[in-house]
């Protein structure tokens, strides 16, 4: 009885993998894999690299951008307070209503511009 259920579950899983729904998601998945390879988060064998491990530890919602910021040394020319301000931008989500754009120091404005590029 147990073995019969096991085979039935395996059969259902295989049916799903062959279904249109599963196949429609494959191009998007493959596209994401290709991007991760290009930016060296994984290698050609799909093994996670250092940048990928760092991104996994980020909990900002902008893991790729904040990881690139660190690996490209974009914080080197900033004062500690400015570096903290940039990194906190990855955590803090602006409320669109009743908020205005904060005034930025020249270094912060340049760092923000680098992030946009």
PDB file of C-alpha atoms in Angstrom:
ATOM      1  CA  UNK A   1       0.000   0.000   0.000  1.00  0.00           C
ATOM      2  CA  UNK A   2       2.791   2.395   0.949  1.00  0.00           C
ATOM      3  CA  UNK A   3       4.820   1.455  -2.069  1.00  0.00           C
ATOM      4  CA  UNK A   4       1.807   1.971  -4.296  1.00  0.00           C
ATOM      5  CA  UNK A   5       1.353   5.517  -2.919  1.00  0.00           C
ATOM      6  CA  UNK A   6       5.049   6.202  -3.451  1.00  0.00           C
ATOM      7  CA  UNK A   7       4.798   5.216  -7.113  1.00  0.00           C
ATOM      8  CA  UNK A   8       1.621   7.220  -7.559  1.00  0.00           C
ATOM      9  CA  UNK A   9       3.340  10.303  -6.097  1.00  0.00           C
ATOM     10  CA  UNK A  10       6.323   9.800  -8.404  1.00  0.00           C
ATOM     11  CA  UNK A  11       4.000   9.470 -11.368  1.00  0.00           C
ATOM     12  CA  UNK A  12       2.176  12.682 -10.438  1.00  0.00           C
ATOM     13  CA  UNK A  13       5.497  14.497 -10.094  1.00  0.00           C
ATOM     14  CA  UNK A  14       6.633  13.314 -13.514  1.00  0.00           C
ATOM     15  CA  UNK A  15       3.306  14.355 -15.033  1.00  0.00           C
ATOM     16  CA  UNK A  16       3.746  17.830 -13.548  1.00  0.00           C
ATOM     17  CA  UNK A  17       7.304  18.123 -14.856  1.00  0.00           C
ATOM     18  CA  UNK A  18       6.004  17.356 -18.333  1.00  0.00           C
ATOM     19  CA  UNK A  19       3.009  19.699 -18.023  1.00  0.00           C
ATOM     20  CA  UNK A  20       2.650  22.985 -19.880  1.00  0.00           C
ATOM     21  CA  UNK A  21       2.775  24.904 -16.599  1.00  0.00           C
ATOM     22  CA  UNK A  22       6.200  23.530 -15.669  1.00  0.00           C
ATOM     23  CA  UNK A  23       7.568  23.896 -19.192  1.00  0.00           C
ATOM     24  CA  UNK A  24       6.458  27.541 -19.405  1.00  0.00           C
ATOM     25  CA  UNK A  25       8.637  28.373 -16.413  1.00  0.00           C
ATOM     26  CA  UNK A  26      11.786  26.816 -17.870  1.00  0.00           C
ATOM     27  CA  UNK A  27      12.836  29.720 -20.160  1.00  0.00           C
ATOM     28  CA  UNK A  28      12.609  32.190 -17.272  1.00  0.00           C
ATOM     29  CA  UNK A  29      14.567  29.857 -15.016  1.00  0.00           C
ATOM     30  CA  UNK A  30      17.224  29.315 -17.686  1.00  0.00           C
ATOM     31  CA  UNK A  31      17.447  33.073 -18.221  1.00  0.00           C
ATOM     32  CA  UNK A  32      18.116  33.616 -14.531  1.00  0.00           C
ATOM     33  CA  UNK A  33      20.793  30.916 -14.561  1.00  0.00           C
ATOM     34  CA  UNK A  34      22.434  32.568 -17.581  1.00  0.00           C
ATOM     35  CA  UNK A  35      22.500  35.960 -15.816  1.00  0.00           C
ATOM     36  CA  UNK A  36      24.065  34.437 -12.703  1.00  0.00           C
ATOM     37  CA  UNK A  37      26.765  32.854 -14.876  1.00  0.00           C
ATOM     38  CA  UNK A  38      27.523  36.128 -16.688  1.00  0.00           C
ATOM     39  CA  UNK A  39      27.951  38.062 -13.438  1.00  0.00           C
ATOM     40  CA  UNK A  40      30.017  35.199 -11.926  1.00  0.00           C
ATOM     41  CA  UNK A  41      27.665  34.249  -9.094  1.00  0.00           C
ATOM     42  CA  UNK A  42      27.753  30.648 -10.333  1.00  0.00           C
ATOM     43  CA  UNK A  43      30.180  28.868 -12.642  1.00  0.00           C
ATOM     44  CA  UNK A  44      29.448  26.820 -15.753  1.00  0.00           C
ATOM     45  CA  UNK A  45      28.816  23.754 -13.567  1.00  0.00           C
ATOM     46  CA  UNK A  46      26.222  25.740 -11.551  1.00  0.00           C
ATOM     47  CA  UNK A  47      28.466  25.822  -8.466  1.00  0.00           C
ATOM     48  CA  UNK A  48      27.919  28.913  -6.315  1.00  0.00           C
ATOM     49  CA  UNK A  49      30.958  31.215  -6.301  1.00  0.00           C
ATOM     50  CA  UNK A  50      32.095  33.779  -3.688  1.00  0.00           C
ATOM     51  CA  UNK A  51      29.890  36.564  -5.059  1.00  0.00           C
ATOM     52  CA  UNK A  52      26.930  34.201  -4.980  1.00  0.00           C
ATOM     53  CA  UNK A  53      27.629  33.256  -1.386  1.00  0.00           C
ATOM     54  CA  UNK A  54      27.829  36.923  -0.381  1.00  0.00           C
ATOM     55  CA  UNK A  55      24.533  37.641  -2.151  1.00  0.00           C
ATOM     56  CA  UNK A  56      22.926  34.748  -0.255  1.00  0.00           C
ATOM     57  CA  UNK A  57      23.879  36.406   3.028  1.00  0.00           C
ATOM     58  CA  UNK A  58      22.328  39.739   2.058  1.00  0.00           C
ATOM     59  CA  UNK A  59      18.808  40.331   3.319  1.00  0.00           C
ATOM     60  CA  UNK A  60      18.019  43.603   1.626  1.00  0.00           C
ATOM     61  CA  UNK A  61      15.727  42.718  -1.229  1.00  0.00           C
ATOM     62  CA  UNK A  62      18.435  44.084  -3.534  1.00  0.00           C
ATOM     63  CA  UNK A  63      20.968  41.309  -3.049  1.00  0.00           C
ATOM     64  CA  UNK A  64      22.601  41.536  -6.474  1.00  0.00           C
ATOM     65  CA  UNK A  65      22.964  45.322  -6.416  1.00  0.00           C
ATOM     66  CA  UNK A  66      24.364  45.467  -2.884  1.00  0.00           C
ATOM     67  CA  UNK A  67      26.791  42.615  -3.634  1.00  0.00           C
ATOM     68  CA  UNK A  68      28.021  44.358  -6.789  1.00  0.00           C
ATOM     69  CA  UNK A  69      28.431  47.560  -4.762  1.00  0.00           C
ATOM     70  CA  UNK A  70      30.747  45.733  -2.362  1.00  0.00           C
ATOM     71  CA  UNK A  71      32.725  43.827  -4.994  1.00  0.00           C
ATOM     72  CA  UNK A  72      33.257  46.921  -7.156  1.00  0.00           C
ATOM     73  CA  UNK A  73      34.648  48.847  -4.157  1.00  0.00           C
ATOM     74  CA  UNK A  74      32.097  51.604  -4.640  1.00  0.00           C
ATOM     75  CA  UNK A  75      32.274  52.497  -0.957  1.00  0.00           C
ATOM     76  CA  UNK A  76      36.045  53.072  -0.832  1.00  0.00           C
ATOM     77  CA  UNK A  77      35.957  56.826  -1.483  1.00  0.00           C
ATOM     78  CA  UNK A  78      33.172  57.495   1.000  1.00  0.00           C
ATOM     79  CA  UNK A  79      33.316  58.536   4.620  1.00  0.00           C
ATOM     80  CA  UNK A  80      32.026  55.824   6.986  1.00  0.00           C
ATOM     81  CA  UNK A  81      28.782  57.733   7.520  1.00  0.00           C
ATOM     82  CA  UNK A  82      28.251  57.998   3.766  1.00  0.00           C
ATOM     83  CA  UNK A  83      28.941  54.285   3.257  1.00  0.00           C
ATOM     84  CA  UNK A  84      26.389  53.457   5.947  1.00  0.00           C
ATOM     85  CA  UNK A  85      23.883  55.774   4.262  1.00  0.00           C
ATOM     86  CA  UNK A  86      24.343  54.012   0.927  1.00  0.00           C
ATOM     87  CA  UNK A  87      24.051  50.536   2.432  1.00  0.00           C
ATOM     88  CA  UNK A  88      21.021  51.511   4.522  1.00  0.00           C
ATOM     89  CA  UNK A  89      19.285  52.522   1.296  1.00  0.00           C
ATOM     90  CA  UNK A  90      19.153  48.824   0.434  1.00  0.00           C
ATOM     91  CA  UNK A  91      17.282  48.092   3.649  1.00  0.00           C
ATOM     92  CA  UNK A  92      15.029  51.109   4.042  1.00  0.00           C
ATOM     93  CA  UNK A  93      12.066  51.297   1.718  1.00  0.00           C
ATOM     94  CA  UNK A  94      10.860  54.814   1.007  1.00  0.00           C
ATOM     95  CA  UNK A  95       7.174  55.454   1.536  1.00  0.00           C
ATOM     96  CA  UNK A  96       6.140  57.139  -1.698  1.00  0.00           C
ATOM     97  CA  UNK A  97       3.552  59.385  -0.147  1.00  0.00           C
ATOM     98  CA  UNK A  98       4.590  62.468   1.829  1.00  0.00           C
ATOM     99  CA  UNK A  99       8.313  61.914   1.409  1.00  0.00           C
ATOM    100  CA  UNK A 100      10.779  64.044  -0.426  1.00  0.00           C
ATOM    101  CA  UNK A 101      14.133  63.149  -1.899  1.00  0.00           C
ATOM    102  CA  UNK A 102      16.806  63.663   0.797  1.00  0.00           C
ATOM    103  CA  UNK A 103      19.631  66.101   0.127  1.00  0.00           C
ATOM    104  CA  UNK A 104      22.859  64.293  -0.698  1.00  0.00           C
ATOM    105  CA  UNK A 105      26.493  65.225  -0.276  1.00  0.00           C
ATOM    106  CA  UNK A 106      28.459  65.301  -3.547  1.00  0.00           C
ATOM    107  CA  UNK A 107      30.087  61.945  -2.736  1.00  0.00           C
ATOM    108  CA  UNK A 108      26.708  60.386  -1.944  1.00  0.00           C
ATOM    109  CA  UNK A 109      25.238  61.772  -5.155  1.00  0.00           C
ATOM    110  CA  UNK A 110      28.108  60.221  -7.120  1.00  0.00           C
ATOM    111  CA  UNK A 111      27.696  56.881  -5.308  1.00  0.00           C
ATOM    112  CA  UNK A 112      23.955  56.958  -6.045  1.00  0.00           C
ATOM    113  CA  UNK A 113      24.718  57.619  -9.703  1.00  0.00           C
ATOM    114  CA  UNK A 114      27.083  54.596  -9.784  1.00  0.00           C
ATOM    115  CA  UNK A 115      24.308  52.442  -8.330  1.00  0.00           C
ATOM    116  CA  UNK A 116      21.929  53.541 -11.065  1.00  0.00           C
ATOM    117  CA  UNK A 117      24.430  52.637 -13.790  1.00  0.00           C
TER     118      UNK A 117
END
